[in-house]
Amino acid sequence: MNRNPQLNKHGELQHLLTTEGLPVSILLHILDTAESFAGVTEREVKKIPLLRGKSVFNLFFESSTRTRTTFEIAAKRLSADVINLNIAVSAQSKGETLLDTVNNLSAMHADMFVVRHSQSGAAHMMASHVRPDIHVINAGDGRHAHPTQALLDMFTIRRYKKDFHNLRVAIVGDILHSRVARSQIHALTTLGVPEVRVIAPKTLLPSRVERLGVHIYHDITQGMKDIDVIIMLRLQNERMLGASLPSTEEYFKYYGLTQEKLTLAKQDAIVMHPGPMNRGVEIDSAVADGKQSVILPQVTFGIAVRMAVMSILAGN
Amino acid sequence: MNRNPQLNKHGELQHLLTTEGLPVSILLHILDTAESFAGVTEREVKKIPLLRGKSVFNLFFESSTRTRTTFEIAAKRLSADVINLNIAVSAQSKGETLLDTVNNLSAMHADMFVVRHSQSGAAHMMASHVRPDIHVINAGDGRHAHPTQALLDMFTIRRYKKDFHNLRVAIVGDILHSRVARSQIHALTTLGVPEVRVIAPKTLLPSRVERLGVHIYHDITQGMKDIDVIIMLRLQNERMLGASLPSTEEYFKYYGLTQEKLTLAKQDAIVMHPGPMNRGVEIDSAVADGKQSVILPQVTFGIAVRMAVMSILAGN
Amino acid sequence: MNRNPQLNKHGELQHLLTTEGLPVSILLHILDTAESFAGVTEREVKKIPLLRGKSVFNLFFESSTRTRTTFEIAAKRLSADVINLNIAVSAQSKGETLLDTVNNLSAMHADMFVVRHSQSGAAHMMASHVRPDIHVINAGDGRHAHPTQALLDMFTIRRYKKDFHNLRVAIVGDILHSRVARSQIHALTTLGVPEVRVIAPKTLLPSRVERLGVHIYHDITQGMKDIDVIIMLRLQNERMLGASLPSTEEYFKYYGLTQEKLTLAKQDAIVMHPGPMNRGVEIDSAVADGKQSVILPQVTFGIAVRMAVMSILAGN
């Protein structure tokens, strides 16, 4: 029996809600499809008519320049009509329930919903209520998941490291509040990365994080050893205050990635960050702009990966 | 002499400002054209090039997710370029007059203005000042009119009841503040509905509403008798306070549509609502989601009706 | 050696940042190209595929209905995909630097940035950091420059006066705070206008404005003599207070353009204004709506001029 709400009865991707529980075959299918689009998104390429006549709704209950924009570009490259909705300012303020909003938008011949919401589970809720011909893509829900970010990270890692099977990957920083970290850990594990480390102070780790199959380090100088891929997380200042960290300066001293700490990793290690960066808090500018940084390629690959997800969903 | 500002000198639709005074032939032409688009808006249909190269400006001086979005989708299905303008935040705040804003936007090769404004008469004012090759569609002005909402309601009624000539229609709730109710009453009357009832407390009825040719009921249990179509109106909480209603609970008790009250109407009566709904205030969830509700089909038909209006205007 | 950051190594336009230092050949090429589009932007014309598959980002750090909309229309007429970004509300509020925002958007396969920013030099900064295949258009930066406004003004002048070489042009009002005036003066001078006058109270003139090659008048009745073209500037009320002007009434009395003052200019003089107008402050309604006003044609020509700039940049 199929209990995964992301898959249809044929085991195909119906919604993309989380990387957790996603079969390796689907993860690889997305990455391979994205490879074919990565060429298309180079200069001088014409638009692709795969989503022509389809309506993609960008439902952003939280604002996000980067994520909304990359989905919009990806959808337009596929020739979709894109409708941007900042729900916070309209229907919700008139007291309509989220479910009524979803039902109404569904009734408007939507083909795809891209959803960003501050509440964990919002995308799942929507997916369980839309008509069977509508696809939901989670663009970040609360602390829960951000699967397209994780997928573009996997795409980036594969581009630079070719294979997942002999890598050591370290995720550094505020694991506790990070939907990105959760989605990365699930994807890395499914794709066969043998060692995933989380490096963070105790106060920024979820309880029982070891259940996700990760190795825990509190000391970054130890955690960096033999590492191939370093993923720095954004420190959300407003959240840090409650985490008994004395200051951002203190945080930078112990966990901020500097050239000095980077030398502890493998010589050809790559540095990633989902953005937006706090320079001088979790990452030093010399590293962010340095030759091991693949932070801007991540953004570029995000277009191809989102095109892949949308075209696969539309085809299923 | 033609004094109807909505019609050109050939008696064709030049602007859609109100359903009041609109000839039955034009109303039916819109509904028939919408039927042809209702098929088109089903799955897997390609875009229609009727408005290709035309610019549709969505001028929303008041925000409205649902109305703005359906116009945007309808225009894009017709291959128009859509420009969304939230005027409140820009030129108006620089002290420019509405007329200057209109003149400037007209000078930008606009082909169609879709206007939502808090002031009654705003769309009329714009229509009387734009160049002759620009069409204005009223998407709601103050308490005055909301003609495309009324038209999609007529479309819905005809879909479910086939004919207007032997129907009893009840409009329930805050008639006083409702531009939707005004536009519905004019359309229903013109289309030959023999009996239109308004059901509301005295404080939510306009003075001399009987002049519109409607029957007045204050008691919903009496007003429901032999009814074919029930249109529930949204109760705007902030307005209710000034209407000497003690509470939303009280309102729900007397005027909220429950399954119990619904049984007083005809067995095959349909329930409509323009949205967004206040569940538990003017309508009970069991009714809103029940099998007599056609609230979501209304939204879907709204796309076809707006496509019809825009394509008719563009052709005239 | 080429030190003009707007030109590529072949001396072609790479970015449009300011009219200052722009060769007359490039100014004329833009105006001539705009002539070819001015026909295209008439009724019933199909879209032009010159920017098909290209992504134009409207980056508005300051809101502006008119400028953003004309760029959006121009880009869509050229078949580009347009991404509107109101940066103020998103990434910037998360503490990301402007440069990081630019780098991230560049990584999203942007082809062109249209930038409005409150800080002088913002567009230059962006142009100096983007990849070589990205073009930056300054849509207004601080008090510095607004080149497309100046170009559409030149287009308007040439349309009505045929030739620049025997004109007297007066720019009236708040020269001090006006990026529009700066860009106009540079363009007029380069295009060979023999006499450019600025008419303003001392408190609204930049120090050493005579270095720009303009003639200074404090008395509008003298400055109007023998004038062919009058460009009125918007008086920004909030700025006027610091300029030791007692009131807008006083300003209107001495510098507001009335029919009476207009008669002092040549009989066939044209009146221009970049908008939005303060009627009764810098311009009387009788003049703004009078037969010598070309204020609305300016707006219309703005589409063709922006199409010209974008298509020239895309071709280089």
mmCIF file with all atom_site columns, C-alpha atoms in Angstrom, chain B residues 138-261:
data_model
loop_
_atom_site.group_PDB
_atom_site.id
_atom_site.type_symbol
_atom_site.label_atom_id
_atom_site.label_alt_id
_atom_site.label_comp_id
_atom_site.label_asym_id
_atom_site.label_entity_id
_atom_site.label_seq_id
_atom_site.pdbx_PDB_ins_code
_atom_site.Cartn_x
_atom_site.Cartn_y
_atom_site.Cartn_z
_atom_site.occupancy
_atom_site.B_iso_or_equiv
_atom_site.pdbx_formal_charge
_atom_site.auth_seq_id
_atom_site.auth_comp_id
_atom_site.auth_asym_id
_atom_site.auth_atom_id
_atom_site.pdbx_PDB_model_num
ATOM 1   C CA . ASN B 1 138 ? -15.440 47.475 -13.526 1.00 0.00 ? 138 ASN B CA 1
ATOM 2   C CA . ALA B 1 139 ? -14.087 44.873 -11.098 1.00 0.00 ? 139 ALA B CA 1
ATOM 3   C CA . GLY B 1 140 ? -15.959 46.416 -8.182  1.00 0.00 ? 140 GLY B CA 1
ATOM 4   C CA . ASP B 1 141 ? -16.468 50.058 -7.237  1.00 0.00 ? 141 ASP B CA 1
ATOM 5   C CA . GLY B 1 142 ? -17.501 51.003 -3.716  1.00 0.00 ? 142 GLY B CA 1
ATOM 6   C CA . ARG B 1 143 ? -21.053 49.881 -2.948  1.00 0.00 ? 143 ARG B CA 1
ATOM 7   C CA . HIS B 1 144 ? -22.090 50.423 -6.527  1.00 0.00 ? 144 HIS B CA 1
ATOM 8   C CA . ALA B 1 145 ? -21.501 47.515 -8.898  1.00 0.00 ? 145 ALA B CA 1
ATOM 9   C CA . HIS B 1 146 ? -19.497 44.351 -9.575  1.00 0.00 ? 146 HIS B CA 1
ATOM 10  C CA . PRO B 1 147 ? -20.799 43.277 -12.957 1.00 0.00 ? 147 PRO B CA 1
ATOM 11  C CA . THR B 1 148 ? -18.477 40.357 -13.754 1.00 0.00 ? 148 THR B CA 1
ATOM 12  C CA . GLN B 1 149 ? -19.369 38.772 -10.419 1.00 0.00 ? 149 GLN B CA 1
ATOM 13  C CA . ALA B 1 150 ? -23.063 39.102 -11.273 1.00 0.00 ? 150 ALA B CA 1
ATOM 14  C CA . LEU B 1 151 ? -22.437 37.690 -14.747 1.00 0.00 ? 151 LEU B CA 1
ATOM 15  C CA . LEU B 1 152 ? -20.633 34.636 -13.451 1.00 0.00 ? 152 LEU B CA 1
ATOM 16  C CA . ASP B 1 153 ? -23.496 34.149 -11.025 1.00 0.00 ? 153 ASP B CA 1
ATOM 17  C CA . MET B 1 154 ? -25.971 34.272 -13.939 1.00 0.00 ? 154 MET B CA 1
ATOM 18  C CA . PHE B 1 155 ? -23.790 31.811 -15.825 1.00 0.00 ? 155 PHE B CA 1
ATOM 19  C CA . THR B 1 156 ? -23.836 29.481 -12.813 1.00 0.00 ? 156 THR B CA 1
ATOM 20  C CA . ILE B 1 157 ? -27.602 29.753 -12.435 1.00 0.00 ? 157 ILE B CA 1
ATOM 21  C CA . ARG B 1 158 ? -28.168 28.993 -16.116 1.00 0.00 ? 158 ARG B CA 1
ATOM 22  C CA . ARG B 1 159 ? -25.831 26.018 -15.964 1.00 0.00 ? 159 ARG B CA 1
ATOM 23  C CA . TYR B 1 160 ? -27.733 24.457 -13.090 1.00 0.00 ? 160 TYR B CA 1
ATOM 24  C CA . LYS B 1 161 ? -31.278 25.687 -13.750 1.00 0.00 ? 161 LYS B CA 1
ATOM 25  C CA . LYS B 1 162 ? -31.252 25.915 -17.589 1.00 0.00 ? 162 LYS B CA 1
ATOM 26  C CA . ASP B 1 163 ? -33.746 28.770 -17.804 1.00 0.00 ? 163 ASP B CA 1
ATOM 27  C CA . PHE B 1 164 ? -34.297 32.021 -15.936 1.00 0.00 ? 164 PHE B CA 1
ATOM 28  C CA . HIS B 1 165 ? -38.037 32.286 -16.612 1.00 0.00 ? 165 HIS B CA 1
ATOM 29  C CA . ASN B 1 166 ? -39.493 30.198 -13.853 1.00 0.00 ? 166 ASN B CA 1
ATOM 30  C CA . LEU B 1 167 ? -37.083 30.759 -10.999 1.00 0.00 ? 167 LEU B CA 1
ATOM 31  C CA . ARG B 1 168 ? -37.349 32.161 -7.529  1.00 0.00 ? 168 ARG B CA 1
ATOM 32  C CA . VAL B 1 169 ? -34.030 33.589 -6.366  1.00 0.00 ? 169 VAL B CA 1
ATOM 33  C CA . ALA B 1 170 ? -33.251 34.755 -2.828  1.00 0.00 ? 170 ALA B CA 1
ATOM 34  C CA . ILE B 1 171 ? -30.339 37.028 -1.958  1.00 0.00 ? 171 ILE B CA 1
ATOM 35  C CA . VAL B 1 172 ? -29.603 36.821 1.755   1.00 0.00 ? 172 VAL B CA 1
ATOM 36  C CA . GLY B 1 173 ? -27.643 39.118 3.993   1.00 0.00 ? 173 GLY B CA 1
ATOM 37  C CA . ASP B 1 174 ? -25.974 42.478 3.861   1.00 0.00 ? 174 ASP B CA 1
ATOM 38  C CA . ILE B 1 175 ? -27.731 43.971 0.821   1.00 0.00 ? 175 ILE B CA 1
ATOM 39  C CA . LEU B 1 176 ? -26.992 47.481 2.034   1.00 0.00 ? 176 LEU B CA 1
ATOM 40  C CA . HIS B 1 177 ? -23.226 47.408 1.536   1.00 0.00 ? 177 HIS B CA 1
ATOM 41  C CA . SER B 1 178 ? -23.140 44.904 -1.312  1.00 0.00 ? 178 SER B CA 1
ATOM 42  C CA . ARG B 1 179 ? -22.189 45.949 -4.833  1.00 0.00 ? 179 ARG B CA 1
ATOM 43  C CA . VAL B 1 180 ? -22.591 42.280 -5.719  1.00 0.00 ? 180 VAL B CA 1
ATOM 44  C CA . ALA B 1 181 ? -26.260 42.262 -4.709  1.00 0.00 ? 181 ALA B CA 1
ATOM 45  C CA . ARG B 1 182 ? -27.031 45.378 -6.756  1.00 0.00 ? 182 ARG B CA 1
ATOM 46  C CA . SER B 1 183 ? -25.442 43.918 -9.864  1.00 0.00 ? 183 SER B CA 1
ATOM 47  C CA . GLN B 1 184 ? -27.184 40.568 -9.334  1.00 0.00 ? 184 GLN B CA 1
ATOM 48  C CA . ILE B 1 185 ? -30.623 42.132 -8.939  1.00 0.00 ? 185 ILE B CA 1
ATOM 49  C CA . HIS B 1 186 ? -30.271 44.109 -12.187 1.00 0.00 ? 186 HIS B CA 1
ATOM 50  C CA . ALA B 1 187 ? -29.037 41.066 -14.100 1.00 0.00 ? 187 ALA B CA 1
ATOM 51  C CA . LEU B 1 188 ? -31.678 38.713 -12.706 1.00 0.00 ? 188 LEU B CA 1
ATOM 52  C CA . THR B 1 189 ? -34.456 41.150 -13.524 1.00 0.00 ? 189 THR B CA 1
ATOM 53  C CA . THR B 1 190 ? -33.216 41.785 -17.052 1.00 0.00 ? 190 THR B CA 1
ATOM 54  C CA . LEU B 1 191 ? -32.828 38.069 -17.720 1.00 0.00 ? 191 LEU B CA 1
ATOM 55  C CA . GLY B 1 192 ? -36.481 37.528 -16.805 1.00 0.00 ? 192 GLY B CA 1
ATOM 56  C CA . VAL B 1 193 ? -36.348 35.946 -13.375 1.00 0.00 ? 193 VAL B CA 1
ATOM 57  C CA . PRO B 1 194 ? -39.941 36.451 -12.220 1.00 0.00 ? 194 PRO B CA 1
ATOM 58  C CA . GLU B 1 195 ? -39.284 36.614 -8.484  1.00 0.00 ? 195 GLU B CA 1
ATOM 59  C CA . VAL B 1 196 ? -36.194 38.002 -6.732  1.00 0.00 ? 196 VAL B CA 1
ATOM 60  C CA . ARG B 1 197 ? -36.303 38.144 -2.957  1.00 0.00 ? 197 ARG B CA 1
ATOM 61  C CA . VAL B 1 198 ? -33.977 39.944 -0.598  1.00 0.00 ? 198 VAL B CA 1
ATOM 62  C CA . ILE B 1 199 ? -33.778 38.515 2.904   1.00 0.00 ? 199 ILE B CA 1
ATOM 63  C CA . ALA B 1 200 ? -32.144 40.729 5.503   1.00 0.00 ? 200 ALA B CA 1
ATOM 64  C CA . PRO B 1 201 ? -32.700 42.646 8.708   1.00 0.00 ? 201 PRO B CA 1
ATOM 65  C CA . LYS B 1 202 ? -33.990 46.170 8.114   1.00 0.00 ? 202 LYS B CA 1
ATOM 66  C CA . THR B 1 203 ? -30.630 47.620 9.106   1.00 0.00 ? 203 THR B CA 1
ATOM 67  C CA . LEU B 1 204 ? -28.877 45.813 6.237   1.00 0.00 ? 204 LEU B CA 1
ATOM 68  C CA . LEU B 1 205 ? -31.321 46.889 3.518   1.00 0.00 ? 205 LEU B CA 1
ATOM 69  C CA . PRO B 1 206 ? -30.947 50.043 1.431   1.00 0.00 ? 206 PRO B CA 1
ATOM 70  C CA . SER B 1 207 ? -33.815 52.472 1.685   1.00 0.00 ? 207 SER B CA 1
ATOM 71  C CA . ARG B 1 208 ? -36.370 51.994 -1.109  1.00 0.00 ? 208 ARG B CA 1
ATOM 72  C CA . VAL B 1 209 ? -34.864 48.666 -2.166  1.00 0.00 ? 209 VAL B CA 1
ATOM 73  C CA . GLU B 1 210 ? -38.355 47.646 -3.339  1.00 0.00 ? 210 GLU B CA 1
ATOM 74  C CA . ARG B 1 211 ? -37.885 50.026 -6.260  1.00 0.00 ? 211 ARG B CA 1
ATOM 75  C CA . LEU B 1 212 ? -35.486 47.495 -7.749  1.00 0.00 ? 212 LEU B CA 1
ATOM 76  C CA . GLY B 1 213 ? -38.443 45.138 -8.173  1.00 0.00 ? 213 GLY B CA 1
ATOM 77  C CA . VAL B 1 214 ? -37.507 42.778 -5.350  1.00 0.00 ? 214 VAL B CA 1
ATOM 78  C CA . HIS B 1 215 ? -39.631 41.226 -2.625  1.00 0.00 ? 215 HIS B CA 1
ATOM 79  C CA . ILE B 1 216 ? -38.485 41.933 0.920   1.00 0.00 ? 216 ILE B CA 1
ATOM 80  C CA . TYR B 1 217 ? -38.313 39.357 3.678   1.00 0.00 ? 217 TYR B CA 1
ATOM 81  C CA . HIS B 1 218 ? -36.956 39.871 7.150   1.00 0.00 ? 218 HIS B CA 1
ATOM 82  C CA . ASP B 1 219 ? -37.653 36.292 8.227   1.00 0.00 ? 219 ASP B CA 1
ATOM 83  C CA . ILE B 1 220 ? -35.469 33.785 6.396   1.00 0.00 ? 220 ILE B CA 1
ATOM 84  C CA . THR B 1 221 ? -37.796 30.887 7.230   1.00 0.00 ? 221 THR B CA 1
ATOM 85  C CA . GLN B 1 222 ? -40.537 32.596 5.236   1.00 0.00 ? 222 GLN B CA 1
ATOM 86  C CA . GLY B 1 223 ? -38.202 33.860 2.519   1.00 0.00 ? 223 GLY B CA 1
ATOM 87  C CA . MET B 1 224 ? -36.820 30.398 1.787   1.00 0.00 ? 224 MET B CA 1
ATOM 88  C CA . LYS B 1 225 ? -40.137 28.941 0.711   1.00 0.00 ? 225 LYS B CA 1
ATOM 89  C CA . ASP B 1 226 ? -40.183 27.595 -2.903  1.00 0.00 ? 226 ASP B CA 1
ATOM 90  C CA . ILE B 1 227 ? -36.746 29.044 -3.606  1.00 0.00 ? 227 ILE B CA 1
ATOM 91  C CA . ASP B 1 228 ? -34.620 27.644 -6.481  1.00 0.00 ? 228 ASP B CA 1
ATOM 92  C CA . VAL B 1 229 ? -31.446 29.660 -5.969  1.00 0.00 ? 229 VAL B CA 1
ATOM 93  C CA . ILE B 1 230 ? -30.019 31.020 -2.717  1.00 0.00 ? 230 ILE B CA 1
ATOM 94  C CA . ILE B 1 231 ? -27.273 33.610 -2.893  1.00 0.00 ? 231 ILE B CA 1
ATOM 95  C CA . MET B 1 232 ? -25.577 34.217 0.452   1.00 0.00 ? 232 MET B CA 1
ATOM 96  C CA . LEU B 1 233 ? -23.695 37.474 0.890   1.00 0.00 ? 233 LEU B CA 1
ATOM 97  C CA . ARG B 1 234 ? -20.560 37.999 2.900   1.00 0.00 ? 234 ARG B CA 1
ATOM 98  C CA . LEU B 1 235 ? -21.125 39.809 6.193   1.00 0.00 ? 235 LEU B CA 1
ATOM 99  C CA . GLN B 1 236 ? -18.398 42.335 6.576   1.00 0.00 ? 236 GLN B CA 1
ATOM 100 C CA . ASN B 1 237 ? -17.705 42.262 10.262  1.00 0.00 ? 237 ASN B CA 1
ATOM 101 C CA . GLU B 1 238 ? -16.459 45.795 10.486  1.00 0.00 ? 238 GLU B CA 1
ATOM 102 C CA . ARG B 1 239 ? -19.621 47.101 8.892   1.00 0.00 ? 239 ARG B CA 1
ATOM 103 C CA . MET B 1 240 ? -21.945 45.000 10.958  1.00 0.00 ? 240 MET B CA 1
ATOM 104 C CA . LEU B 1 241 ? -21.005 46.768 14.135  1.00 0.00 ? 241 LEU B CA 1
ATOM 105 C CA . GLY B 1 242 ? -22.609 49.953 12.928  1.00 0.00 ? 242 GLY B CA 1
ATOM 106 C CA . ALA B 1 243 ? -25.713 48.043 11.891  1.00 0.00 ? 243 ALA B CA 1
ATOM 107 C CA . SER B 1 244 ? -27.097 47.488 15.369  1.00 0.00 ? 244 SER B CA 1
ATOM 108 C CA . LEU B 1 245 ? -26.599 43.749 15.235  1.00 0.00 ? 245 LEU B CA 1
ATOM 109 C CA . PRO B 1 246 ? -25.559 42.519 18.639  1.00 0.00 ? 246 PRO B CA 1
ATOM 110 C CA . SER B 1 247 ? -23.067 39.862 17.434  1.00 0.00 ? 247 SER B CA 1
ATOM 111 C CA . THR B 1 248 ? -22.069 37.492 14.650  1.00 0.00 ? 248 THR B CA 1
ATOM 112 C CA . GLU B 1 249 ? -23.578 34.663 16.721  1.00 0.00 ? 249 GLU B CA 1
ATOM 113 C CA . GLU B 1 250 ? -26.910 36.454 16.707  1.00 0.00 ? 250 GLU B CA 1
ATOM 114 C CA . TYR B 1 251 ? -26.595 37.069 12.982  1.00 0.00 ? 251 TYR B CA 1
ATOM 115 C CA . PHE B 1 252 ? -25.840 33.420 12.327  1.00 0.00 ? 252 PHE B CA 1
ATOM 116 C CA . LYS B 1 253 ? -28.831 32.371 14.396  1.00 0.00 ? 253 LYS B CA 1
ATOM 117 C CA . TYR B 1 254 ? -31.273 34.454 12.365  1.00 0.00 ? 254 TYR B CA 1
ATOM 118 C CA . TYR B 1 255 ? -29.693 34.717 8.909   1.00 0.00 ? 255 TYR B CA 1
ATOM 119 C CA . GLY B 1 256 ? -26.858 32.191 8.693   1.00 0.00 ? 256 GLY B CA 1
ATOM 120 C CA . LEU B 1 257 ? -27.638 29.412 6.227   1.00 0.00 ? 257 LEU B CA 1
ATOM 121 C CA . THR B 1 258 ? -27.774 26.041 7.950   1.00 0.00 ? 258 THR B CA 1
ATOM 122 C CA . GLN B 1 259 ? -28.905 22.665 6.629   1.00 0.00 ? 259 GLN B CA 1
ATOM 123 C CA . GLU B 1 260 ? -32.054 23.135 8.673   1.00 0.00 ? 260 GLU B CA 1
ATOM 124 C CA . LYS B 1 261 ? -32.975 26.422 7.007   1.00 0.00 ? 261 LYS B CA 1
#
